[in-house]
Coordinates of N, CA and C in Angstrom, one line a residue:
Chain D
E19 N 108.2 51.7 100.3 CA 106.9 52.1 99.5 C 106.1 50.9 99.3
A20 N 104.9 51.3 99.6 CA 103.7 50.1 99.2 C 103.8 49.4 98.1
D21 N 103.6 48.3 98.1 CA 103.3 47.7 96.7 C 102.0 47.1 96.6
I22 N 100.9 47.8 96.2 CA 99.5 47.6 96.4 C 99.2 48.1 94.9
Y23 N 98.7 47.5 94.1 CA 98.2 47.7 92.5 C 96.5 47.8 92.6
Q24 N 96.3 48.9 91.5 CA 94.7 48.8 91.1 C 94.6 48.8 89.7
T25 N 93.6 48.3 89.0 CA 93.5 48.2 87.7 C 92.1 47.9 87.2
P26 N 91.3 49.0 86.1 CA 92.2 50.1 85.7 C 92.2 51.3 86.5
R27 N 93.0 52.4 86.2 CA 93.0 53.4 86.8 C 91.9 54.7 86.8
Y28 N 91.3 54.4 85.7 CA 90.4 55.1 85.1 C 89.2 54.3 84.2
L29 N 88.0 54.4 84.0 CA 87.0 53.3 83.6 C 85.7 54.1 83.1
V30 N 85.5 54.3 82.0 CA 84.2 54.9 81.9 C 83.3 53.9 80.8
I31 N 82.3 53.4 81.3 CA 81.2 52.5 81.1 C 80.1 52.9 81.1
G32 N 79.1 52.3 80.2 CA 77.8 52.4 80.2 C 76.7 51.9 81.3
T33 N 75.8 52.3 81.5 CA 74.9 51.5 82.5 C 74.5 50.1 82.1
G34 N 74.3 49.7 83.1 CA 74.1 48.2 82.8 C 75.1 47.1 82.5
K35 N 76.1 47.5 82.5 CA 77.6 47.0 82.4 C 77.9 46.2 83.6
K36 N 78.9 45.1 83.3 CA 79.3 44.3 84.6 C 80.5 44.8 84.4
I37 N 81.3 45.3 85.9 CA 82.7 45.5 85.9 C 83.5 44.9 87.1
T38 N 84.5 44.7 87.1 CA 85.4 44.1 88.2 C 86.9 45.2 88.2
L39 N 86.9 45.4 89.4 CA 88.1 46.4 89.5 C 89.1 45.5 90.0
E40 N 90.0 45.5 89.7 CA 91.5 44.7 90.4 C 92.3 45.3 91.5
C41 N 92.5 44.5 92.4 CA 93.6 44.9 93.3 C 94.5 43.7 93.6
S42 N 95.6 44.4 93.8 CA 96.5 43.3 94.3 C 97.5 43.7 95.4
Q43 N 98.2 43.0 96.2 CA 99.0 43.5 97.2 C 100.1 42.3 97.3
T44 N 101.3 42.7 97.2 CA 102.7 41.8 97.3 C 103.3 41.7 98.6
M45 N 102.7 42.3 99.4 CA 103.2 42.4 100.9 C 102.8 41.2 101.7
G46 N 102.1 40.1 101.5 CA 101.5 39.4 102.2 C 100.8 39.4 103.2
H47 N 99.8 40.6 103.1 CA 98.8 40.8 104.1 C 97.6 40.4 104.3
D48 N 97.1 40.2 105.5 CA 96.1 39.4 105.5 C 94.9 40.1 105.5
K49 N 95.0 41.5 106.0 CA 93.7 42.3 106.0 C 93.6 43.1 104.5
M50 N 92.6 43.3 103.9 CA 92.3 43.8 102.8 C 91.2 44.7 102.9
Y51 N 90.6 46.0 102.0 CA 89.7 46.8 102.5 C 89.3 47.6 100.9
W52 N 88.2 47.7 100.9 CA 87.6 48.5 99.7 C 87.1 49.7 100.2
Y53 N 87.5 51.3 99.6 CA 86.6 51.9 100.2 C 86.2 53.1 98.8
Q54 N 85.1 53.7 99.0 CA 84.5 54.2 98.1 C 84.9 55.8 98.4
Q55 N 85.4 56.7 97.6 CA 85.7 58.0 98.0 C 84.5 59.1 97.2
D56 N 83.9 59.5 97.9 CA 82.9 60.5 96.9 C 83.5 61.8 96.6
P57 N 82.9 62.6 95.9 CA 83.8 63.9 95.1 C 84.1 65.1 96.3
G58 N 83.3 64.8 97.6 CA 83.8 65.4 98.5 C 84.8 65.5 99.7
M59 N 85.4 64.2 98.8 CA 86.7 63.6 99.5 C 86.3 62.4 100.6
E60 N 85.1 62.4 101.3 CA 85.0 61.8 102.2 C 85.3 60.0 101.9
L61 N 85.8 59.3 102.7 CA 86.3 58.0 102.7 C 84.9 57.0 103.5
H62 N 84.6 56.2 102.6 CA 83.3 55.2 103.2 C 83.8 53.7 103.0
L63 N 84.0 53.0 103.8 CA 84.5 51.4 103.8 C 83.3 50.9 103.4
I64 N 83.5 50.0 102.2 CA 82.3 49.4 101.7 C 82.6 47.9 102.1
H65 N 83.7 47.3 102.0 CA 84.0 45.9 102.2 C 85.4 45.8 102.8
Y66 N 85.2 44.8 103.5 CA 86.9 44.1 103.9 C 86.9 42.8 104.2
S67 N 88.1 42.1 104.4 CA 88.8 41.0 104.5 C 89.6 41.0 105.3
Y68 N 89.5 39.7 106.5 CA 90.5 39.0 107.1 C 91.3 38.4 106.9
G69 N 91.3 37.6 105.5 CA 91.8 36.5 105.0 C 91.2 35.9 104.1
V70 N 92.1 35.0 103.3 CA 91.3 34.1 102.6 C 89.8 33.5 102.8
N71 N 89.0 33.9 102.0 CA 87.2 33.1 102.1 C 87.1 33.8 103.5
S72 N 87.5 35.1 103.9 CA 86.8 35.9 104.6 C 86.6 37.2 103.9
T73 N 85.3 37.8 103.9 CA 84.8 38.8 103.5 C 83.4 39.4 104.0
E74 N 83.7 40.8 104.4 CA 82.5 41.4 105.2 C 82.2 42.7 104.6
K75 N 80.9 42.9 104.7 CA 80.2 44.4 104.4 C 80.8 45.3 105.3
G76 N 81.2 46.6 104.9 CA 81.4 47.9 105.6 C 80.5 48.8 105.9
D77 N 80.8 49.6 106.3 CA 79.7 50.7 106.9 C 78.9 51.0 106.3
L78 N 79.1 51.4 104.8 CA 78.3 51.9 104.0 C 77.7 50.7 102.7
S79 N 76.4 50.8 102.9 CA 75.8 49.9 102.1 C 76.4 49.7 100.5
S80 N 76.6 48.8 99.9 CA 77.1 49.1 98.6 C 76.5 47.8 97.9
E81 N 76.0 48.2 96.6 CA 75.7 47.3 95.6 C 77.0 46.0 95.0
S82 N 78.0 46.5 95.4 CA 79.0 45.6 95.0 C 79.4 44.5 95.7
T83 N 80.3 43.5 94.9 CA 80.7 42.3 95.8 C 82.1 42.1 95.8
V84 N 82.6 41.2 96.7 CA 84.0 41.0 96.4 C 84.5 39.4 96.6
S85 N 85.7 39.1 96.7 CA 85.9 37.7 96.8 C 87.7 37.9 97.4
R86 N 87.8 36.7 97.8 CA 89.2 36.7 98.4 C 89.5 35.4 98.4
I87 N 90.3 35.0 97.4 CA 90.4 33.2 96.7 C 91.9 33.2 97.3
R88 N 92.6 34.3 96.9 CA 94.0 34.7 97.4 C 94.4 35.5 98.4
T89 N 95.5 35.3 99.1 CA 95.9 36.3 100.0 C 96.1 37.8 99.0
E90 N 96.7 37.6 98.1 CA 97.1 38.9 97.9 C 96.0 39.5 96.6
H91 N 94.8 38.9 96.4 CA 94.1 39.4 95.3 C 92.7 39.6 96.0
F92 N 92.2 41.0 95.9 CA 90.9 41.2 96.4 C 90.1 42.2 95.3
P93 N 89.3 41.6 94.3 CA 88.7 42.1 93.3 C 87.2 42.5 93.9
L94 N 87.0 43.7 93.3 CA 85.4 44.3 93.6 C 84.9 44.0 91.8
T95 N 83.4 43.6 92.1 CA 82.4 43.3 91.2 C 81.3 44.2 91.2
L96 N 81.1 45.0 90.4 CA 79.5 45.3 90.0 C 79.0 44.8 89.1
E97 N 77.9 44.0 89.4 CA 77.2 43.2 88.3 C 76.5 44.1 86.9
S98 N 75.6 45.2 87.9 CA 74.9 46.3 86.8 C 75.3 47.4 87.1
A99 N 76.4 48.2 86.4 CA 76.7 49.4 86.6 C 75.5 50.6 86.6
R100 N 75.6 51.6 87.4 CA 74.7 52.3 87.2 C 75.5 53.9 87.8
P101 N 74.8 55.3 87.2 CA 75.6 56.5 87.4 C 75.9 56.7 88.6
S102 N 74.7 56.1 89.8 CA 74.9 56.4 91.3 C 76.5 55.9 91.5
H103 N 76.7 54.9 90.8 CA 78.2 53.9 91.2 C 79.4 54.9 90.9
T104 N 79.0 56.2 90.1 CA 80.1 57.0 89.7 C 80.9 57.2 91.0
S105 N 82.2 57.1 91.3 CA 83.2 57.2 92.0 C 84.6 56.9 92.1
Q106 N 85.3 57.2 93.0 CA 86.6 56.9 93.0 C 86.7 55.5 94.0
Y107 N 87.2 54.3 93.9 CA 87.3 53.3 94.6 C 89.0 53.0 95.0
L108 N 88.9 53.1 96.5 CA 90.4 52.6 96.8 C 90.3 51.7 97.3
C109 N 91.6 50.8 97.3 CA 92.0 49.4 98.0 C 93.2 49.9 99.1
A110 N 93.0 48.9 99.9 CA 94.1 48.9 101.0 C 94.4 47.7 101.8
S111 N 95.5 47.2 102.1 CA 96.0 46.4 102.9 C 96.5 46.6 104.3
S112 N 96.4 45.8 104.9 CA 97.2 45.9 106.4 C 97.8 44.7 107.2
E113 N 98.9 44.5 107.6 CA 98.9 43.4 108.8 C 97.8 43.3 109.6
N114 N 97.9 42.1 110.2 CA 96.8 41.8 111.1 C 97.1 41.8 112.2
G115 N 96.0 42.5 113.2 CA 96.2 42.4 114.7 C 97.1 43.2 115.3
Q116 N 98.0 44.1 114.8 CA 99.0 44.9 115.1 C 98.4 46.2 115.5
R117 N 98.7 46.8 116.9 CA 98.3 48.0 117.5 C 99.0 49.1 116.8
G118 N 97.8 50.0 115.9 CA 98.7 51.3 115.3 C 99.2 50.7 113.9
E119 N 98.6 49.4 113.5 CA 99.0 49.2 111.9 C 98.3 50.2 111.1
T120 N 99.4 50.1 109.9 CA 99.2 51.2 108.8 C 98.6 50.4 107.7
Q121 N 97.6 51.2 107.4 CA 97.1 50.5 106.0 C 97.4 50.9 104.8
Y122 N 97.8 50.4 103.9 CA 98.6 50.9 102.7 C 97.7 50.8 101.6
F123 N 97.6 51.9 100.8 CA 96.5 52.2 99.8 C 97.1 52.2 98.3
G124 N 96.2 51.5 97.7 CA 96.6 51.5 96.0 C 96.2 53.1 95.3
P125 N 96.3 53.3 94.2 CA 96.6 54.5 93.5 C 95.1 54.9 93.1
G126 N 94.1 53.8 93.4 CA 92.5 54.2 92.9 C 92.4 53.9 91.6
T127 N 90.8 53.5 91.6 CA 90.3 53.6 90.3 C 89.0 54.7 90.2
R128 N 89.4 55.5 89.5 CA 88.1 56.2 89.0 C 87.2 55.9 87.7
L129 N 85.6 55.7 88.5 CA 84.8 55.1 87.9 C 83.9 56.4 87.1
L130 N 83.4 56.1 85.8 CA 82.6 57.1 85.5 C 81.4 55.9 84.7
V131 N 80.6 55.9 85.2 CA 79.2 55.5 84.5 C 78.2 56.4 84.0
L132 N 77.9 56.2 82.7 CA 77.3 57.2 81.8 C 75.6 56.5 81.7
Chain P
G6 N 79.4 55.1 118.6 CA 80.5 54.6 118.0 C 81.9 55.8 117.8
D7 N 83.0 55.2 117.0 CA 84.0 55.8 116.9 C 83.7 57.0 116.1
S8 N 84.2 58.1 116.1 CA 83.9 59.3 115.0 C 85.3 60.6 115.3
V9 N 85.7 61.0 114.1 CA 86.8 61.7 113.8 C 86.0 63.3 113.3
T10 N 86.3 64.3 114.0 CA 85.9 65.6 113.4 C 87.1 66.4 113.0
Q11 N 87.1 66.6 111.9 CA 88.3 67.5 111.1 C 88.0 68.9 110.8
M12 N 89.0 69.9 110.7 CA 88.9 71.3 110.5 C 88.4 71.1 108.9
E13 N 87.4 71.8 108.7 CA 87.0 72.0 107.3 C 87.5 72.9 106.6
G14 N 87.9 72.5 105.2 CA 88.6 73.1 104.3 C 87.6 74.0 103.3
P15 N 88.0 74.5 102.1 CA 89.5 74.3 101.7 C 90.7 75.3 102.5
V16 N 91.8 74.8 103.0 CA 92.6 76.1 103.2 C 93.8 76.2 102.3
T17 N 94.0 77.8 102.4 CA 94.9 78.0 101.1 C 96.0 79.1 102.1
L18 N 97.2 78.6 102.1 CA 98.4 79.5 102.6 C 99.7 79.6 101.5
S19 N 100.2 80.9 102.0 CA 101.3 81.1 101.2 C 102.5 80.2 101.5
E20 N 103.5 80.1 100.8 CA 104.5 79.2 101.1 C 105.2 79.9 102.3
E21 N 106.1 78.9 103.2 CA 106.5 79.4 104.3 C 105.4 80.0 105.5
A22 N 104.0 79.8 105.4 CA 103.6 80.0 106.3 C 103.1 78.9 107.3
F23 N 102.6 79.0 108.6 CA 102.6 78.3 109.4 C 101.0 77.5 109.4
L24 N 101.3 76.1 109.6 CA 99.9 75.2 109.0 C 99.5 74.5 110.5
T25 N 98.2 74.6 110.7 CA 97.5 73.9 111.9 C 96.4 73.8 111.0
I26 N 95.7 72.2 111.2 CA 94.9 71.5 110.9 C 94.1 70.8 112.2
N27 N 93.2 71.4 112.6 CA 92.5 70.7 113.7 C 91.7 69.2 113.4
C28 N 91.9 68.2 114.7 CA 91.2 67.1 114.7 C 91.1 66.8 115.6
T29 N 89.7 66.6 116.4 CA 89.5 66.0 117.6 C 88.8 64.5 117.2
Y30 N 88.4 63.5 118.4 CA 87.9 62.3 118.3 C 87.1 61.9 119.3
T31 N 86.2 61.1 119.2 CA 85.3 60.2 120.0 C 85.7 58.9 119.8
A32 N 86.2 58.1 120.8 CA 86.4 56.8 120.9 C 86.1 56.1 122.2
T33 N 85.7 54.9 122.5 CA 86.2 53.9 123.8 C 87.6 53.8 123.7
G34 N 88.1 53.6 124.9 CA 89.5 53.0 125.0 C 90.5 54.2 124.9
Y35 N 91.2 53.1 124.0 CA 92.5 54.1 123.7 C 92.9 53.5 122.3
P36 N 92.5 54.7 121.5 CA 92.8 54.5 119.9 C 94.1 54.8 119.4
S37 N 94.5 54.1 118.5 CA 95.7 54.8 117.7 C 95.2 56.1 116.6
L38 N 96.0 56.8 116.6 CA 95.8 58.0 115.9 C 96.6 58.4 114.6
F39 N 96.1 58.6 113.6 CA 96.7 59.0 112.1 C 96.5 60.2 111.4
W40 N 97.5 60.8 110.8 CA 97.3 61.4 109.5 C 97.7 61.0 108.2
Y41 N 96.8 60.7 107.3 CA 96.9 60.4 105.8 C 97.2 61.3 105.0
V42 N 97.8 61.3 104.1 CA 97.9 62.7 103.0 C 97.6 61.6 101.5
Q43 N 96.6 63.0 100.5 CA 96.4 62.3 99.5 C 97.1 63.1 98.6
Y44 N 97.9 63.0 97.8 CA 98.3 63.9 96.6 C 97.6 63.7 95.5
P45 N 97.3 64.9 94.5 CA 96.6 64.9 93.2 C 96.5 63.4 92.6
G46 N 95.8 62.9 92.3 CA 95.5 61.5 91.4 C 96.2 60.4 92.3
E47 N 96.2 60.4 93.3 CA 97.2 59.3 94.0 C 96.2 58.3 95.2
G48 N 96.6 57.5 95.7 CA 96.0 57.0 97.2 C 96.6 57.5 98.3
L49 N 95.7 57.1 99.2 CA 96.4 57.8 100.6 C 97.5 57.4 101.0
Q50 N 98.4 58.0 101.5 CA 99.6 57.4 102.1 C 99.7 57.8 103.5
L51 N 100.3 57.0 104.7 CA 100.3 57.8 105.9 C 101.5 58.6 106.0
L52 N 100.9 59.7 106.8 CA 101.9 60.8 107.0 C 102.9 60.8 108.7
L53 N 101.8 60.2 109.5 CA 102.1 60.3 110.6 C 101.4 59.6 111.5
K54 N 101.9 58.9 112.7 CA 100.9 58.3 113.8 C 101.4 58.5 114.8
A55 N 100.3 57.9 116.0 CA 100.7 57.8 117.5 C 100.0 57.1 118.0
T56 N 100.5 56.4 118.9 CA 99.8 55.1 119.4 C 99.2 55.2 120.6
K57 N 99.5 56.1 121.8 CA 99.2 56.1 122.9 C 99.5 57.7 123.4
A58 N 98.6 58.1 124.3 CA 98.5 59.6 124.8 C 100.0 60.2 125.1
D59 N 100.2 61.3 124.6 CA 101.1 62.3 124.7 C 102.4 61.8 123.7
D60 N 102.4 60.7 123.0 CA 103.3 60.4 121.7 C 102.9 61.7 120.5
K61 N 104.3 62.0 120.2 CA 104.0 62.6 119.2 C 104.8 62.0 117.9
G62 N 103.8 62.2 116.7 CA 104.4 61.6 115.4 C 105.0 62.7 114.7
S63 N 106.0 62.3 114.4 CA 106.4 63.6 113.2 C 106.9 62.7 111.9
N64 N 106.9 63.7 110.6 CA 107.6 63.1 109.5 C 107.4 64.3 108.5
K65 N 108.6 64.6 107.7 CA 108.3 65.5 106.4 C 108.5 66.9 107.0
G66 N 108.5 67.1 108.6 CA 108.3 68.7 109.0 C 107.0 68.7 109.6
F67 N 106.1 67.6 109.4 CA 104.9 67.7 109.8 C 104.6 67.2 111.3
E68 N 104.0 67.8 112.2 CA 103.9 67.2 113.8 C 102.5 67.2 114.1
A69 N 102.1 65.9 115.2 CA 100.7 65.8 115.8 C 101.2 65.2 117.2
T70 N 100.7 65.8 118.3 CA 100.8 64.8 119.5 C 99.7 64.4 119.7
Y71 N 99.6 63.4 120.3 CA 98.2 62.6 120.7 C 97.5 63.2 122.5
R72 N 96.9 63.9 122.3 CA 96.3 64.7 123.6 C 95.0 63.9 124.3
K73 N 94.8 63.0 125.1 CA 94.0 62.3 125.4 C 92.9 63.3 126.2
E74 N 93.5 64.1 127.0 CA 92.8 64.9 128.0 C 91.9 66.2 126.7
T75 N 92.0 66.4 125.8 CA 91.6 66.8 125.0 C 90.9 66.2 123.6
T76 N 91.3 65.0 123.6 CA 91.0 64.0 122.5 C 91.3 65.2 121.1
S77 N 92.5 64.9 121.1 CA 92.7 65.8 119.8 C 94.0 65.4 119.4
F78 N 94.2 65.8 117.9 CA 95.4 65.3 117.2 C 95.7 66.2 116.4
H79 N 96.0 67.6 116.7 CA 96.1 68.5 115.4 C 97.2 68.4 114.6
L80 N 97.2 68.5 113.5 CA 98.2 68.6 112.5 C 99.1 70.1 112.5
E81 N 100.5 70.0 112.3 CA 101.3 71.2 112.3 C 102.5 70.9 111.5
K82 N 102.6 72.1 110.8 CA 103.8 72.3 110.3 C 104.4 73.7 110.0
G83 N 105.6 73.9 110.4 CA 106.2 75.3 110.6 C 106.2 76.2 109.4
S84 N 106.4 75.6 108.1 CA 106.6 76.2 106.9 C 106.4 75.0 106.0
V85 N 105.1 75.7 105.5 CA 104.6 74.7 104.2 C 104.9 75.2 103.2
Q86 N 105.7 74.2 102.1 CA 106.0 74.5 100.8 C 104.6 74.2 99.7
V87 N 105.2 74.4 98.4 CA 104.3 74.2 97.5 C 103.8 73.0 97.5
S88 N 105.1 72.2 97.6 CA 104.7 70.6 97.4 C 103.8 70.0 98.5
D89 N 103.5 70.8 99.5 CA 102.6 70.0 100.4 C 100.9 70.0 100.0
S90 N 100.7 70.6 99.3 CA 99.3 70.9 98.7 C 98.9 69.8 98.4
A91 N 97.7 68.9 99.2 CA 97.0 68.1 99.2 C 95.9 68.0 100.4
V92 N 95.3 66.7 100.2 CA 94.1 66.4 101.1 C 94.5 65.8 102.4
Y93 N 94.6 66.7 103.4 CA 94.9 65.6 104.6 C 93.7 65.1 105.2
F94 N 93.8 63.8 105.6 CA 92.8 63.1 106.5 C 93.2 62.3 107.8
C95 N 92.7 62.9 109.0 CA 92.8 62.6 110.3 C 92.2 61.3 110.5
A96 N 92.6 60.0 111.1 CA 91.8 58.9 111.3 C 92.2 58.4 112.7
L97 N 91.4 57.4 113.4 CA 91.6 56.8 114.2 C 91.4 55.0 114.2
S98 N 92.2 54.4 115.0 CA 92.1 52.8 115.0 C 91.5 52.4 116.2
G99 N 90.2 52.1 116.5 CA 89.6 51.4 117.8 C 90.2 50.3 118.2
S100 N 89.1 49.9 118.9 CA 89.2 48.5 119.3 C 88.9 47.1 118.0
A101 N 88.4 48.0 117.0 CA 87.9 46.9 116.0 C 89.2 46.4 115.2
R102 N 90.4 47.5 115.5 CA 91.4 47.7 114.4 C 91.1 48.2 113.0
Q103 N 90.0 49.0 112.9 CA 89.7 49.5 111.5 C 89.6 50.8 111.5
L104 N 89.9 51.6 110.3 CA 90.2 53.1 110.3 C 88.6 53.5 110.3
T105 N 88.6 55.0 111.0 CA 87.4 55.8 111.2 C 88.3 57.1 110.9
F106 N 87.8 57.7 109.4 CA 88.5 58.6 108.9 C 87.7 59.8 109.1
G107 N 88.2 61.4 109.1 CA 87.6 62.4 109.4 C 87.3 62.6 107.7
S108 N 86.7 64.0 107.6 CA 86.0 64.3 106.0 C 87.2 65.0 105.3
G109 N 88.4 64.9 105.9 CA 89.5 65.6 105.0 C 89.8 66.9 104.4
T110 N 90.8 67.4 104.6 CA 91.4 69.0 104.4 C 91.9 69.1 103.2
Q111 N 91.2 70.1 102.4 CA 92.2 70.2 101.0 C 93.2 71.6 101.6
L112 N 94.4 71.1 101.2 CA 95.4 72.3 101.5 C 95.8 72.7 100.3
T113 N 95.7 74.2 99.8 CA 96.8 74.8 98.7 C 97.7 75.7 99.4
V114 N 99.0 75.3 98.8 CA 99.8 76.4 99.2 C 100.6 77.3 98.0
L115 N 100.2 78.5 98.1 CA 100.8 79.4 97.0 C 101.9 79.7 97.0
P116 N 102.6 79.9 95.8 CA 104.3 80.4 95.8 C 104.3 81.8 96.1

């Protein structure tokens, strides 16, 4: 069973607020990811990290930012939330460099911006 | 670039029916192929995978065979249960070692 955690699970917040979505894993994985999942279920990679102090933007442009100060922690921040940010956000992690490596997903944070 | 085309849903079946969800891919080189499942209110979890041509991945009665000649990785189960109701994602991992997902297929199994 994967040990990857996300908090909060649900968040309702007003426009303009700053929010941070937390993601932690206890597996010692180097690689971590943030995906945005739209109501049509499709997944879009918005950020990833290959290790401490390494962060990259994904395929989908996002107004969010991430940091990776510790191996186990990969928070995502929205400086000023807008209704267009309403979505589900999934965090994942994997070991580095293995062919066929499995990504392990957290339970997700469902965000609603009013 | 890499891409995955997945059978559109939703798919509704009766319990004990046969399931096929089609998945085809486009990629350079020799990708690894995956099926992930997402149960209601949860994140994704790996269902099965295959890392080279002709490999068969299997788990919980589900199977998929990596067919390089047809660039396909179709998911099958001989007898579905109500508990199999979920969203199923086909995915590939190419040379960049990142996952490219299909659009997902919603499966509902009725008792």
